[in-house]
CSV table of N, CA and C in Angstrom, one decimal:
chain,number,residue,atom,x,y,z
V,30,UNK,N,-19.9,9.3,22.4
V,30,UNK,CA,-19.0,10.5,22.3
V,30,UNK,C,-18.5,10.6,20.8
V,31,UNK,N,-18.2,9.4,20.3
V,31,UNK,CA,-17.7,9.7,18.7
V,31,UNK,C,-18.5,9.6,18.1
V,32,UNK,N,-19.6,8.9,18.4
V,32,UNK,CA,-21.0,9.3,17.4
V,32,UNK,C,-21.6,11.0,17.3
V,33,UNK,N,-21.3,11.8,18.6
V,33,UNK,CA,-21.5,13.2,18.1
V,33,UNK,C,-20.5,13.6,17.4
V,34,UNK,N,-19.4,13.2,18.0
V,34,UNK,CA,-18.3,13.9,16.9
V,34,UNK,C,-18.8,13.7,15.5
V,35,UNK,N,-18.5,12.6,15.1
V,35,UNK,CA,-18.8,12.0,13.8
V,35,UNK,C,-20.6,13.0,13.1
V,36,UNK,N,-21.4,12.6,14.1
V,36,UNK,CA,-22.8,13.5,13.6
V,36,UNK,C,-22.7,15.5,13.4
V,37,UNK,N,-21.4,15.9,13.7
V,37,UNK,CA,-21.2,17.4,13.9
V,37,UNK,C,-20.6,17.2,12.7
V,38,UNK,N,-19.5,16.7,12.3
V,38,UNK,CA,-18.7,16.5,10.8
V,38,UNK,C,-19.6,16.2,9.3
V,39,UNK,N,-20.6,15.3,9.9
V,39,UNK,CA,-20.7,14.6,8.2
V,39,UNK,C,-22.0,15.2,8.1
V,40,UNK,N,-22.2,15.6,6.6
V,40,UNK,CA,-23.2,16.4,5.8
V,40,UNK,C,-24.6,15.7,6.5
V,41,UNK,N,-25.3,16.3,6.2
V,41,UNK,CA,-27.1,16.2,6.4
V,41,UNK,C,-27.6,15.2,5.0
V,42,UNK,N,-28.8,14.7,5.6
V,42,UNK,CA,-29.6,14.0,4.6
V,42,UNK,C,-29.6,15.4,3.4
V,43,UNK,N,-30.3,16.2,3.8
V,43,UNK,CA,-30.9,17.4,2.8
V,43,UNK,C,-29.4,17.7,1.8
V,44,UNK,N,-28.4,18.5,2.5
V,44,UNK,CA,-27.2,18.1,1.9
V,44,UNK,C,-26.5,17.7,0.7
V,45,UNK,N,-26.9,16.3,0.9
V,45,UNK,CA,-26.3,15.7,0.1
V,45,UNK,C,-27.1,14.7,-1.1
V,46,UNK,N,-28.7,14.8,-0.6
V,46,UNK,CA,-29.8,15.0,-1.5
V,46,UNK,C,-29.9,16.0,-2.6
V,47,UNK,N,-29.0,17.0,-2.1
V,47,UNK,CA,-29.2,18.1,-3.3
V,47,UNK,C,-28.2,18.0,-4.2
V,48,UNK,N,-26.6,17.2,-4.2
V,48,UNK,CA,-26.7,17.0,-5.5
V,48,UNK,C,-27.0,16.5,-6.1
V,49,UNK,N,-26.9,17.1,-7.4
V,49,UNK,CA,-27.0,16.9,-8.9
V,49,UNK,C,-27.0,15.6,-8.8
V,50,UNK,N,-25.4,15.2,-8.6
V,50,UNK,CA,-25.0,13.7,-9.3
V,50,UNK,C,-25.2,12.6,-9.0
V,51,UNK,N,-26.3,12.5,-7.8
V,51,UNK,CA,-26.6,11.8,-6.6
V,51,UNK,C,-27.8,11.7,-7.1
V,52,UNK,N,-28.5,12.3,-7.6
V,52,UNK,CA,-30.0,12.0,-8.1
V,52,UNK,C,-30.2,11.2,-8.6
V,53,UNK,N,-29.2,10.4,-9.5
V,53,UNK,CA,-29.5,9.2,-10.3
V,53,UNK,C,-29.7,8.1,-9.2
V,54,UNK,N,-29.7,8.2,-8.2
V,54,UNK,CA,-29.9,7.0,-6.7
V,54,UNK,C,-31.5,7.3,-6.2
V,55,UNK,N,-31.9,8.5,-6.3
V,55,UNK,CA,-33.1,8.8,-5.8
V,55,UNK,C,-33.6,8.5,-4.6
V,56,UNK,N,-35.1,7.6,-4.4
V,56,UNK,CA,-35.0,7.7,-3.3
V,56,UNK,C,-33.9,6.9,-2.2
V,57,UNK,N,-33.2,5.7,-3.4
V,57,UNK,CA,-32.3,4.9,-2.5
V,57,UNK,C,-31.4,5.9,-1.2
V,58,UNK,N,-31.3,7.5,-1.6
V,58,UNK,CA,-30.5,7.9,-0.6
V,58,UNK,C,-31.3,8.1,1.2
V,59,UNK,N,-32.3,7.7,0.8
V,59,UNK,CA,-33.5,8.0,2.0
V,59,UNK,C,-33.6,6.6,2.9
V,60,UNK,N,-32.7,5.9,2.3
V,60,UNK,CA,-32.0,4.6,3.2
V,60,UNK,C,-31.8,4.7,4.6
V,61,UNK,N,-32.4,4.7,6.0
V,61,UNK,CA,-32.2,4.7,7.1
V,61,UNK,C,-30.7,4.0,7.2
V,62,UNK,N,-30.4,2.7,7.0
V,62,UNK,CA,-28.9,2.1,6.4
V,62,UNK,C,-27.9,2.7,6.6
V,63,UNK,N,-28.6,3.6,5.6
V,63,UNK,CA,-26.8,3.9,5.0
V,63,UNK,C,-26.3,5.5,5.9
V,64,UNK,N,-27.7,6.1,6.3
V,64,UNK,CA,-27.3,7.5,7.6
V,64,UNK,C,-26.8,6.8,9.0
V,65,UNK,N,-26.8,5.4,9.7
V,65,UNK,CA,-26.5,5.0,10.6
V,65,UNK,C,-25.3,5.0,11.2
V,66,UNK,N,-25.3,5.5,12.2
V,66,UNK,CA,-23.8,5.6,12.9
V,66,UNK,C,-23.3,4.6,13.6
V,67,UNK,N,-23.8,3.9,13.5
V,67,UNK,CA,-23.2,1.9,14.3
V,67,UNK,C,-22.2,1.9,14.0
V,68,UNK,N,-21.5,1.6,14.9
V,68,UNK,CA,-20.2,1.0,14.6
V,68,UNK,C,-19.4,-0.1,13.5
V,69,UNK,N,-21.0,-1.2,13.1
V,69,UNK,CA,-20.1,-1.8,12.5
V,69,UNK,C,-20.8,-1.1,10.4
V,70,UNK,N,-21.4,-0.1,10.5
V,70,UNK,CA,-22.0,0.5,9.5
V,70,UNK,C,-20.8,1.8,9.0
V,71,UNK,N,-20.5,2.4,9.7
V,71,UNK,CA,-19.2,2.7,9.6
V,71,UNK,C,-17.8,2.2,9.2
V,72,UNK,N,-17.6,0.9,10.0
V,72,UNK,CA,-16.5,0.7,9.7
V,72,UNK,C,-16.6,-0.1,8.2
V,73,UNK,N,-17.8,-0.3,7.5
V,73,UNK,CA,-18.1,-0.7,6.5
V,73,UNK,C,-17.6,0.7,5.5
V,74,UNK,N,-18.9,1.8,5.8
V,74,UNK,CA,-18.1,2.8,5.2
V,74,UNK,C,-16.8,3.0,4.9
V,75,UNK,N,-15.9,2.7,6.3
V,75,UNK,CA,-14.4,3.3,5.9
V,75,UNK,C,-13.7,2.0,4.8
V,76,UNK,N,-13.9,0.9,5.0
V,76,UNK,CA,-14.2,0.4,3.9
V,76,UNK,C,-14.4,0.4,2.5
V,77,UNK,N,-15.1,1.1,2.7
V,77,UNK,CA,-16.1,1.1,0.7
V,77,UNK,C,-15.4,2.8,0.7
V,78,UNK,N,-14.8,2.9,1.4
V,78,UNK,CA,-14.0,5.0,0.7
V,78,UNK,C,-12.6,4.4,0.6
V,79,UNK,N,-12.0,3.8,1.2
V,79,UNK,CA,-10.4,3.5,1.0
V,79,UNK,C,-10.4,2.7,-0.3
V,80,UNK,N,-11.6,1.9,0.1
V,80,UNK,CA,-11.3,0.8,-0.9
V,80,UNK,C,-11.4,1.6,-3.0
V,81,UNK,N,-12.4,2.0,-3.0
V,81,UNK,CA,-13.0,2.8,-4.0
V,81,UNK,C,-12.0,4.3,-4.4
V,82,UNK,N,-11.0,4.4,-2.9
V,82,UNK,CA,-10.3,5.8,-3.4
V,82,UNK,C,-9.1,5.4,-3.8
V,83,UNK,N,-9.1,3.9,-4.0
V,83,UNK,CA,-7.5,3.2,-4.4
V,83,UNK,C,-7.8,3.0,-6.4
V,84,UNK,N,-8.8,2.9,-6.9
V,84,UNK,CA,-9.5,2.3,-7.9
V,84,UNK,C,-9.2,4.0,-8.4
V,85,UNK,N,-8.2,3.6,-9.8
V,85,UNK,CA,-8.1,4.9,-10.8
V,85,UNK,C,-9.2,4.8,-11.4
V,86,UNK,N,-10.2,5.6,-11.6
V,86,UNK,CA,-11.4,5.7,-12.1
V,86,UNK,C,-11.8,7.0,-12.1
V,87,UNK,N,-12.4,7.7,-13.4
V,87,UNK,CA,-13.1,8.8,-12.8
V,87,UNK,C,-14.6,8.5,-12.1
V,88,UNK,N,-15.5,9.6,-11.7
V,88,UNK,CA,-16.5,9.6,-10.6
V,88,UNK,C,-16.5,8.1,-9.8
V,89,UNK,N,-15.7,8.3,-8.6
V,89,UNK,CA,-15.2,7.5,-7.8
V,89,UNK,C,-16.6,7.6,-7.0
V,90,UNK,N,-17.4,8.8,-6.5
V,90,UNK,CA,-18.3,9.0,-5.8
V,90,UNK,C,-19.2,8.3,-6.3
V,91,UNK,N,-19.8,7.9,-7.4
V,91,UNK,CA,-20.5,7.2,-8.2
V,91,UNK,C,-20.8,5.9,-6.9
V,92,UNK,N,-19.7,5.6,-7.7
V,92,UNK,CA,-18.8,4.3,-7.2
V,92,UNK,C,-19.5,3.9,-5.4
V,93,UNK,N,-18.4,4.9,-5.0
V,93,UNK,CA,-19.1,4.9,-3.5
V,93,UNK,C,-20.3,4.8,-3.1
V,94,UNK,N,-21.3,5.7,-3.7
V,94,UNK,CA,-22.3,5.7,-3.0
V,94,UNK,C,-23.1,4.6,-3.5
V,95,UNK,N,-23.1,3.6,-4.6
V,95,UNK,CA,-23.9,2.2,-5.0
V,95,UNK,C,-23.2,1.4,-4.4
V,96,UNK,N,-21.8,1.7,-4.0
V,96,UNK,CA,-21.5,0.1,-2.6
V,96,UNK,C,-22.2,0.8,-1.6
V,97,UNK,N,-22.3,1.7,-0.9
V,97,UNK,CA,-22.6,2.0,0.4
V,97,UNK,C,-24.4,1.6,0.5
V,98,UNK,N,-24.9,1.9,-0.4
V,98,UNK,CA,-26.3,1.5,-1.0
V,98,UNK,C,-26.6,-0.2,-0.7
V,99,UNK,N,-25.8,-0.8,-1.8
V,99,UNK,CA,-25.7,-1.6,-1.7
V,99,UNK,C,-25.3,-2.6,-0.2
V,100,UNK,N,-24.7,-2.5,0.4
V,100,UNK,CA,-24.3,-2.8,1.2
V,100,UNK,C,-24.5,-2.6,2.8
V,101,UNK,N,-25.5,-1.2,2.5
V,101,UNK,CA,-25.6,-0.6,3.2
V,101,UNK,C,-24.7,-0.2,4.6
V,102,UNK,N,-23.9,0.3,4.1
V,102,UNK,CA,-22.8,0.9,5.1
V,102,UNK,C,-23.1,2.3,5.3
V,103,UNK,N,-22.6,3.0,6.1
V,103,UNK,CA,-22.7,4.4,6.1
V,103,UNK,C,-22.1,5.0,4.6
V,104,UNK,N,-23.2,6.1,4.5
V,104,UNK,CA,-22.5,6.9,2.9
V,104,UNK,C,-22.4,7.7,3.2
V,105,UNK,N,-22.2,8.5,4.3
V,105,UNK,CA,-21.6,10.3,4.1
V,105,UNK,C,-19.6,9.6,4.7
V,106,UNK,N,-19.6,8.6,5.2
V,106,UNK,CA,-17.9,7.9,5.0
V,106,UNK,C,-17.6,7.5,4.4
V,107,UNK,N,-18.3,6.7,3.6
V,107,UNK,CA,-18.1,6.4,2.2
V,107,UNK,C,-17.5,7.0,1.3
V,108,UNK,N,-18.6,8.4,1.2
V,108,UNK,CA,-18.2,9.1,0.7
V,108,UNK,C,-17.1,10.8,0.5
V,109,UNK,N,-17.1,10.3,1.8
V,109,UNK,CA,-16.2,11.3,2.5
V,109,UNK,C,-14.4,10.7,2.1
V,110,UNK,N,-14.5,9.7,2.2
V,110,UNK,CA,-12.8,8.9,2.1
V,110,UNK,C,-12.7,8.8,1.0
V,111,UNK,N,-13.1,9.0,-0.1
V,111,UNK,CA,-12.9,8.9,-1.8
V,111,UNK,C,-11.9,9.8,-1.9
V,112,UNK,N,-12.0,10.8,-1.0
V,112,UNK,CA,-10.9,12.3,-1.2
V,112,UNK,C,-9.9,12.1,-1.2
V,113,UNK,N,-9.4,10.8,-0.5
V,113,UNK,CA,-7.9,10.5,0.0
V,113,UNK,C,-6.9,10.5,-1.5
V,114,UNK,N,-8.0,10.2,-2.5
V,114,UNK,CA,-7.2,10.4,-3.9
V,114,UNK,C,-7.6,10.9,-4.4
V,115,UNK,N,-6.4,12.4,-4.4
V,115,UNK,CA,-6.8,13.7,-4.9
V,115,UNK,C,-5.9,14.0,-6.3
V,116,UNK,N,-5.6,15.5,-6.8
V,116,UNK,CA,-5.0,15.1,-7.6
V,116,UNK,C,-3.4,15.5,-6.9
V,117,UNK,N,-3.2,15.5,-5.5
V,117,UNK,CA,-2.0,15.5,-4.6
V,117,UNK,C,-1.4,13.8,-4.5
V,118,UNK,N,-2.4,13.2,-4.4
V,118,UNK,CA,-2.0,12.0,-3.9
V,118,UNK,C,-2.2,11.0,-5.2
V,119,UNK,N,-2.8,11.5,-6.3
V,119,UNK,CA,-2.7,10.4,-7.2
V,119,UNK,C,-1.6,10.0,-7.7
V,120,UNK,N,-1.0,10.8,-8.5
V,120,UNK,CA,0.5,10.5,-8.5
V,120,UNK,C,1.4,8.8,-8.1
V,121,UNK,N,1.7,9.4,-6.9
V,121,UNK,CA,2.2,8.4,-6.0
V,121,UNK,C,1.6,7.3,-6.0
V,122,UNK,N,0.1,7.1,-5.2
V,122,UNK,CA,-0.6,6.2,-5.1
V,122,UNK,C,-0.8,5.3,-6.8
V,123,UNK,N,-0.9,6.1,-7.8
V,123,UNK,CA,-0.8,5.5,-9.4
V,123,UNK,C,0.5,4.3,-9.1
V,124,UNK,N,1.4,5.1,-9.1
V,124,UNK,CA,3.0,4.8,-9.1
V,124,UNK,C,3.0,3.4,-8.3
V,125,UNK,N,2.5,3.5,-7.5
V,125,UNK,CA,2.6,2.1,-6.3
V,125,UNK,C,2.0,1.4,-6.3
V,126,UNK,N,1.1,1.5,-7.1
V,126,UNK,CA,-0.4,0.5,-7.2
V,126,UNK,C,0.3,-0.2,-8.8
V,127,UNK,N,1.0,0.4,-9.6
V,127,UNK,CA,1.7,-0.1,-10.7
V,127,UNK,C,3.0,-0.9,-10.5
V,128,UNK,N,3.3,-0.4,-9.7
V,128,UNK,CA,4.6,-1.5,-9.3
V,128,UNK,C,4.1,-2.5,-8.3
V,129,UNK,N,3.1,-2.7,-7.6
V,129,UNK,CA,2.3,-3.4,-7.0
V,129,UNK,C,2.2,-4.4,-8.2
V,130,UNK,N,1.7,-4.1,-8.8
V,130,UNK,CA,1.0,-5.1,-10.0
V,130,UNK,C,2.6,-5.7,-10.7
V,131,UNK,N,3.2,-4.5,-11.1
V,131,UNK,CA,4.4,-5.5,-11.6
V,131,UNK,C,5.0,-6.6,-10.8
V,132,UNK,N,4.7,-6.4,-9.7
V,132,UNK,CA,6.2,-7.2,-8.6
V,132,UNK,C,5.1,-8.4,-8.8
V,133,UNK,N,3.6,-8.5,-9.1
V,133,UNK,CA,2.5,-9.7,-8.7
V,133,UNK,C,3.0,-10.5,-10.2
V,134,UNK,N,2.7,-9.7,-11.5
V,134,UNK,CA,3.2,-10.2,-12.5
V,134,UNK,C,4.4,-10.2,-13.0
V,135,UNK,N,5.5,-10.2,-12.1
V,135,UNK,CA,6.6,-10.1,-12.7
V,135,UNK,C,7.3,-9.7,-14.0
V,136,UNK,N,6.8,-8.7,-14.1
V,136,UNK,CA,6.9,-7.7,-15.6
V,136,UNK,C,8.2,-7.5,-15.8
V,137,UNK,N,9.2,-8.4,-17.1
V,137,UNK,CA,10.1,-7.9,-17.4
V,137,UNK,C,10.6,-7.0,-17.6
V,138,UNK,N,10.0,-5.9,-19.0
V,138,UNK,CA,9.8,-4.7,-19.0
V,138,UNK,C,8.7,-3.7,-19.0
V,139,UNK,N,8.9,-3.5,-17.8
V,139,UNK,CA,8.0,-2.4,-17.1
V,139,UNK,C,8.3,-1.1,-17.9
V,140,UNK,N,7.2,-0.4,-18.2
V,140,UNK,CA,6.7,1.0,-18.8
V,140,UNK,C,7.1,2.0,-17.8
V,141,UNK,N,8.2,2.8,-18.4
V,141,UNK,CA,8.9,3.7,-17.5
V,141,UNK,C,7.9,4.5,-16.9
V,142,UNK,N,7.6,5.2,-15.6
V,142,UNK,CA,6.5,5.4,-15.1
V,142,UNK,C,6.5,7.2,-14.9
V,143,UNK,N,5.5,7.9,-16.2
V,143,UNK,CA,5.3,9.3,-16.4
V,143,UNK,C,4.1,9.9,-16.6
V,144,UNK,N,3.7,10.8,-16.5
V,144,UNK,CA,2.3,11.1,-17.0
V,144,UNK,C,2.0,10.8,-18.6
V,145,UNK,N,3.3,11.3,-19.5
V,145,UNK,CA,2.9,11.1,-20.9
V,145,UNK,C,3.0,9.6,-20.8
V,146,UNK,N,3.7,8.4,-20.7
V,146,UNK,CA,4.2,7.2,-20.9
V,146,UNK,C,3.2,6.8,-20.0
V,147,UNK,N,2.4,7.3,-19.5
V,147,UNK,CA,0.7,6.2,-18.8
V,147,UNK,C,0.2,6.8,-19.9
V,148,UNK,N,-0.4,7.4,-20.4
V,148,UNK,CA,-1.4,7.9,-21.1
V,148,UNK,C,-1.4,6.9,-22.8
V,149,UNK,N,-0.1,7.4,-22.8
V,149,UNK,CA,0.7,6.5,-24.4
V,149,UNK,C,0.3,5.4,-24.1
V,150,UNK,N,0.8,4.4,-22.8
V,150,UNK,CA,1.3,3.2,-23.0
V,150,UNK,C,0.3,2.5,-21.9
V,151,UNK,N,-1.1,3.1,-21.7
V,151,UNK,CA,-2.3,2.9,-21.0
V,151,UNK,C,-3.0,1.5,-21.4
V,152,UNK,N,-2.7,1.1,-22.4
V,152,UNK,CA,-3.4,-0.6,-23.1
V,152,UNK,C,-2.3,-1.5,-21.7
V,153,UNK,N,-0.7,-1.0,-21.5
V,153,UNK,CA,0.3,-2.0,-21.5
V,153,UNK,C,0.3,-1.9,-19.8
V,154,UNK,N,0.3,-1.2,-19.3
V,154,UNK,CA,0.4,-1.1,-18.1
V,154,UNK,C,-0.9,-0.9,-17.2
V,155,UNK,N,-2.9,-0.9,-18.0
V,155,UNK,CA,-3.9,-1.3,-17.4
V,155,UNK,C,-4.0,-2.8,-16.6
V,156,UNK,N,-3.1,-3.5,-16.7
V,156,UNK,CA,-3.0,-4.8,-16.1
V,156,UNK,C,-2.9,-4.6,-14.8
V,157,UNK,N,-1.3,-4.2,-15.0
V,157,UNK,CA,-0.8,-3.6,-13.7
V,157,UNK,C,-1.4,-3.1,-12.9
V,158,UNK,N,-1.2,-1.6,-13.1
V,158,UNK,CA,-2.4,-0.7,-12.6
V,158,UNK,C,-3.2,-1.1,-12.0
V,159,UNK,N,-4.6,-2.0,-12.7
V,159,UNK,CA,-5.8,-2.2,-12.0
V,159,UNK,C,-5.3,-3.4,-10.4
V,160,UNK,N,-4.6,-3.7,-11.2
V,160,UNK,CA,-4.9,-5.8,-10.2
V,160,UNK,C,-3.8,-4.8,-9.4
V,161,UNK,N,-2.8,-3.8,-9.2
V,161,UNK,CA,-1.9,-3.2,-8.0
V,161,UNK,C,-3.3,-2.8,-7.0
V,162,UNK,N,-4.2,-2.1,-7.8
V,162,UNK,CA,-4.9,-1.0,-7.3
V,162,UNK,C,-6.0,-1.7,-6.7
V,163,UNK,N,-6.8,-3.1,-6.8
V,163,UNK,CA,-7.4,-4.0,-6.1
V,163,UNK,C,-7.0,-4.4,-5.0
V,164,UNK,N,-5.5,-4.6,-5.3
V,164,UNK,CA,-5.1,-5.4,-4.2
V,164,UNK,C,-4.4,-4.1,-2.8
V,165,UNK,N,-4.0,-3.3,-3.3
V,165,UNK,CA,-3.7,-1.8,-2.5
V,165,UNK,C,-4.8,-1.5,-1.8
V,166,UNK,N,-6.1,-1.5,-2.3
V,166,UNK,CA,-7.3,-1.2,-2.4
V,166,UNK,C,-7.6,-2.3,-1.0
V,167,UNK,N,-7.6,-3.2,-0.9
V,167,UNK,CA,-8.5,-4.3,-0.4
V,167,UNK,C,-7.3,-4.5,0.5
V,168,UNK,N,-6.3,-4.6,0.6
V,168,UNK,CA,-5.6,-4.6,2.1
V,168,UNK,C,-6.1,-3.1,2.7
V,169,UNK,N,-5.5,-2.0,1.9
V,169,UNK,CA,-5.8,-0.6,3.0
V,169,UNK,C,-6.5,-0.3,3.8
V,170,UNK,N,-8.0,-1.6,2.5
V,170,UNK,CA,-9.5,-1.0,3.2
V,170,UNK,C,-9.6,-1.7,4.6
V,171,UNK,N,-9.0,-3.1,4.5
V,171,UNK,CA,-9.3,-4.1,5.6
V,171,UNK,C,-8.5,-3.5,7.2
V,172,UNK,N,-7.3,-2.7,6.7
V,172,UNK,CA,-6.8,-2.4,8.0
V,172,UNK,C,-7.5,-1.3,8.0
V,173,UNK,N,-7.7,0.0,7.6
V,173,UNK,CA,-8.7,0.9,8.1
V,173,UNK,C,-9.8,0.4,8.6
V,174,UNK,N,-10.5,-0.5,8.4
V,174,UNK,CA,-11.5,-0.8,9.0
V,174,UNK,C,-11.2,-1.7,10.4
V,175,UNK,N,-10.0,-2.3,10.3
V,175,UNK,CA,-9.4,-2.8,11.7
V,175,UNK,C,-9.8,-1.9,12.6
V,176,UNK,N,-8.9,-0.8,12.2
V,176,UNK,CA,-8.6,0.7,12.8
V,176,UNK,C,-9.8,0.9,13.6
V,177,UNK,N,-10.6,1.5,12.6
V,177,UNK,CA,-12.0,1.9,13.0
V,177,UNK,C,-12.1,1.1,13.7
V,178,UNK,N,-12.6,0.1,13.7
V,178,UNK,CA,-13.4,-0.9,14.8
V,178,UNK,C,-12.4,-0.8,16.3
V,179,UNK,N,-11.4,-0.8,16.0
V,179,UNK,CA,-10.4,-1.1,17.3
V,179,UNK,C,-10.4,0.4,18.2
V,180,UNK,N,-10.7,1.3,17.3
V,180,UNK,CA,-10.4,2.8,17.8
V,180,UNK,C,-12.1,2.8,18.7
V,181,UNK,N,-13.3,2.8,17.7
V,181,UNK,CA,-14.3,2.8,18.4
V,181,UNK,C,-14.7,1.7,19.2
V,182,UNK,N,-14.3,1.2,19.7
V,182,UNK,CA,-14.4,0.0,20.5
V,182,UNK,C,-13.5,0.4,21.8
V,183,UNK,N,-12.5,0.6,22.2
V,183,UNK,CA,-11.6,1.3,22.6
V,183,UNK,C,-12.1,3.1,23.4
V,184,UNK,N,-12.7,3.0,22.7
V,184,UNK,CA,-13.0,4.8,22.8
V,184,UNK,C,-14.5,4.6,23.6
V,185,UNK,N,-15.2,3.6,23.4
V,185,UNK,CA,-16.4,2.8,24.3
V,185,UNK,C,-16.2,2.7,25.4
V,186,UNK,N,-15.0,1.9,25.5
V,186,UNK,CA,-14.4,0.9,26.7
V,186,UNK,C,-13.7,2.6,28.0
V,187,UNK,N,-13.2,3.1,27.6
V,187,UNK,CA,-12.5,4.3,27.9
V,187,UNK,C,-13.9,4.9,28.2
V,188,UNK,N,-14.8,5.6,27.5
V,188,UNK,CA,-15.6,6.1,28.1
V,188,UNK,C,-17.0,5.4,29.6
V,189,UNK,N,-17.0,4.6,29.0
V,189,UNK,CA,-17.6,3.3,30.0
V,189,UNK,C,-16.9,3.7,31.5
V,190,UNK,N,-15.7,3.4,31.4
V,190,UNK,CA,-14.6,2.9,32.3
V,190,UNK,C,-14.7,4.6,33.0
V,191,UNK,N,-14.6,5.6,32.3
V,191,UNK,CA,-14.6,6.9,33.0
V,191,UNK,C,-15.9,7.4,33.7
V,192,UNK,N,-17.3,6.4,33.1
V,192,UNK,CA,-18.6,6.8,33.5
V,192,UNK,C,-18.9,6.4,34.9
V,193,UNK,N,-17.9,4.5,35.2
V,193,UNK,CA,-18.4,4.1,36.3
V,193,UNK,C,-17.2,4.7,37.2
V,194,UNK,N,-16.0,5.0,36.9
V,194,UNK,CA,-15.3,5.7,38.2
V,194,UNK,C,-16.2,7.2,38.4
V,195,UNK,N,-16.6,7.7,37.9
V,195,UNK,CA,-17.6,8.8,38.4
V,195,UNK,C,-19.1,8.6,39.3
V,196,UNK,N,-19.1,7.7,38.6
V,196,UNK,CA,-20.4,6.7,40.1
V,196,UNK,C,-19.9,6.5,41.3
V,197,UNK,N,-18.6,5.7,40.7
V,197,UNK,CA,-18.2,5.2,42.1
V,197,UNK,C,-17.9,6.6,43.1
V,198,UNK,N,-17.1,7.8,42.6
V,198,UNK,CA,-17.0,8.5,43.2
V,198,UNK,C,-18.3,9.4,44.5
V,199,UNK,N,-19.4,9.6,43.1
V,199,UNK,CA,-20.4,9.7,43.6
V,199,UNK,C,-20.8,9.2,44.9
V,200,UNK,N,-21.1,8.1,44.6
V,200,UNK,CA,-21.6,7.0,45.5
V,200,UNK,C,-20.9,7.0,46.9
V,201,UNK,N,-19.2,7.5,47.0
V,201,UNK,CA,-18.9,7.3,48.1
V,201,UNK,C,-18.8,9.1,48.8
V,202,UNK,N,-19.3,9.8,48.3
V,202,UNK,CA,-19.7,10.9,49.2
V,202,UNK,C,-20.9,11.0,49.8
């Protein structure tokens, strides 16, 4: 049941073959791997998009789709969760991934935290930033993928459980 769901939502091979910026992968995107809806190929996916959408970087998608490759996790989730950091949510997520890192290195004086004063003071506070944004990164991804696993597992168990009280019903008429 959540594998149709999931197969009605995420883009097509053809799709997502046609971008441009995905070409540089070639035929790697024709990976049986990485279109699989398994359970545990997904929750890899959700994985490799939380984790990669915590990482200030431009072409995050890049990014995505050579772990998902790699690793062979699903890549239309992969690459679908990169979005989580938009230019709505960067902001914040910058902001917290920076003070993340300060409270790890105990940063006396921390770089007051603004769009011009990251840009200026981008040598002083890349420390921060990255090693907040690893470690933001790599917890968020691990419980998302809890999530997943626990939600589709759960959502198995639920449907199972609804298929044999319908037997049983059957069976006693």
């Amino acid at each position: 049941m959540l594998r149709k769901k999931l197969e009605k939502i995420l883009p097509t091979h053809e799709k997502v073959q046609k971008q441009k910026f995905l070409k540089i992968f070639g035929k790697l995107l024709y990976k049986r791997e990485i279109w699989s809806l398994s359970r545990r190929k997904v929750a890899w996916g959700v994985f490799i998009g939380i984790f990669v959408a915590c990482i200030p970087m431009p072409l995050q998608m890049l990014l995505a789709t050579f772990l998902a490759i790699i690793f062979n996790a699903n890549f239309p989730i992969s690459f679908a969760l990169i979005f989580v950091s938009n230019p709505i949510t960067m902001p914040p997520l910058f902001y917290f991934e920076y003070e993340i890192g300060n409270f790890i290195f105990q940063s006396k004086n921390p770089v007051i935290f603004s769009f011009k004063s990251m840009y200026d003071n981008l040598d002083q506070i890349a420390l921060s930033l990255y090693t907040g944004a690893i470690i933001l990164g790599v917890i968020s991804a691990f419980i998302c993928m809890y999530l997943t696993n626990f939600y589709w597992i759960s959502n198995v168990r639920r449907t199972r459980i609804k298929r044999i009280k319908e037997l049983n019903n059957e069976t006693l008429l």
